[in-house]
Coordinates of C-alpha atoms in Angstrom, one line a residue:
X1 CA 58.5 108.0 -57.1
X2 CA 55.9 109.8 -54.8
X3 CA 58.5 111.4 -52.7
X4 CA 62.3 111.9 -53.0
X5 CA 63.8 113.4 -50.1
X6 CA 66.9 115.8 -50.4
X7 CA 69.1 116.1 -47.0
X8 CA 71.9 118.6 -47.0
X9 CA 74.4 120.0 -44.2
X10 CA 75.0 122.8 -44.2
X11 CA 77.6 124.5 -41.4
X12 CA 75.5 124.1 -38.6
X13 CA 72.8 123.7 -39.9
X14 CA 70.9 120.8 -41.9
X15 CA 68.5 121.2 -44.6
X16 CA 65.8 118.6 -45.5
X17 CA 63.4 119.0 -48.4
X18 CA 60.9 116.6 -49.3
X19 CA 59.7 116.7 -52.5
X20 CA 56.1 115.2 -53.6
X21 CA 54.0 113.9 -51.7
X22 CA 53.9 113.4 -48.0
X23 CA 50.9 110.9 -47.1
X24 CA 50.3 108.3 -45.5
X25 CA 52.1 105.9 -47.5
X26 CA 55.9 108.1 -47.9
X27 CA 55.4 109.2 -44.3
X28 CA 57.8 106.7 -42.4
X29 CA 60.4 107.4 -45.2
X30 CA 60.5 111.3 -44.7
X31 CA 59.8 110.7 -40.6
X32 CA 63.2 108.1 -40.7
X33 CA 65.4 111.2 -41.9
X34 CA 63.4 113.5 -39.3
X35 CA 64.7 111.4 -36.5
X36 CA 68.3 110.4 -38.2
X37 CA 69.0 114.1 -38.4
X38 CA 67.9 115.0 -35.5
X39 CA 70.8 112.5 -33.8
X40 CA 73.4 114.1 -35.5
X41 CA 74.8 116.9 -33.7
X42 CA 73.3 119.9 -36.1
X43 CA 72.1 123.1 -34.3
X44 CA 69.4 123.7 -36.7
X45 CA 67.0 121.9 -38.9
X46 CA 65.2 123.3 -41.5
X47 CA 62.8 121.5 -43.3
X48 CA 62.0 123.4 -46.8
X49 CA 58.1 122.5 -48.3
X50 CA 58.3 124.5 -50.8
X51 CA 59.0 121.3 -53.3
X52 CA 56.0 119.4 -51.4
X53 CA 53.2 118.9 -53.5
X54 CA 50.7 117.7 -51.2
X55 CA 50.5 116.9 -47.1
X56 CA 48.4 115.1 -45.4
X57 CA 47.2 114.6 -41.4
X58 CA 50.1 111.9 -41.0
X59 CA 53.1 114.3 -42.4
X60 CA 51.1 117.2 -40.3
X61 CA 51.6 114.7 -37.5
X62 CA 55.4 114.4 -37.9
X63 CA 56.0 117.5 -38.1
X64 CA 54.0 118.3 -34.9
X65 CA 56.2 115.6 -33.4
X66 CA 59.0 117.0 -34.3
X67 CA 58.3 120.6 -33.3
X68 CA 57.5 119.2 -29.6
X69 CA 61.4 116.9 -30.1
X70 CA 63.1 120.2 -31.1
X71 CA 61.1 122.1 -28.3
X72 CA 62.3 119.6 -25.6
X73 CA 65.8 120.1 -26.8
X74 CA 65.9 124.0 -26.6
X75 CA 65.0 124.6 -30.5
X76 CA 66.8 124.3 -33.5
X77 CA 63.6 123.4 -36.1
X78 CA 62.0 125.8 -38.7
X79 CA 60.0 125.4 -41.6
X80 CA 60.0 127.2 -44.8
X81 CA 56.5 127.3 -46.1
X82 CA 55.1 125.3 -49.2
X83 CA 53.5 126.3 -52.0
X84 CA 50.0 128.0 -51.1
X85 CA 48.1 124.5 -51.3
X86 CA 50.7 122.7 -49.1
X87 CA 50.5 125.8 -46.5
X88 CA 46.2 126.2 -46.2
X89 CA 46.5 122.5 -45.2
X90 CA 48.3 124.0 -42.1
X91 CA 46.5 127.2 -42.1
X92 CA 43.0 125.1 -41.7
X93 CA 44.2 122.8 -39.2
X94 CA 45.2 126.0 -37.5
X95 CA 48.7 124.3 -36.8
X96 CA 50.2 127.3 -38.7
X97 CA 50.8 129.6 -35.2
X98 CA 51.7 126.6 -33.5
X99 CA 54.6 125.2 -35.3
X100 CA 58.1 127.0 -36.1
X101 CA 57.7 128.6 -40.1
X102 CA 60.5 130.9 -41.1
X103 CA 59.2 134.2 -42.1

């Protein structure tokens, strides 16, 4: 399996954490639970990388998408950074100041 993807509620808030890798190929998969979490009625959404192994410019994409859904709606997204390959991909893009990372 190239990428398992754990979803968790938590209070108020909902967790999801893909693990492996997010490509081309396992994007709709992890974009499907995006979007079906983001109906429900949680305040927040966190998206945890730090299980992601690799990311490419379509799983960049959907989480650029997101940010801009989550903006529309007032806020609610963060991201907890990925291991330190995972993150330069978003560091060299220079999407890193642009989307919502938890410090």
């Amino acid at each position: 399996m190239r990428l398992a993807i754990g979803s968790e509620r938590h209070g108020r808030a909902h967790v999801v954490q893909p693990v492996g890798e997010l490509d081309l190929t396992t994007a709709p998969q992890f974009e499907h639970e995006l979007k079906r979490v983001e109906a429900t009625d949680a305040e927040e959404i966190v998206v945890d990388l730090s299980r992601l192994q690799s990311i490419d410019y379509v799983g960049l994409n959907i989480l650029v998408r997101a940010a801009a859904r989550s903006s529309r709606r007032g806020g609610g997204l963060k991201l907890v950074r990925g291991p330190d390959p995972v993150h330069r991909r978003f560091q060299s893009t220079g999407l890193e100041s642009h989307l919502p990372f938890a410090d």
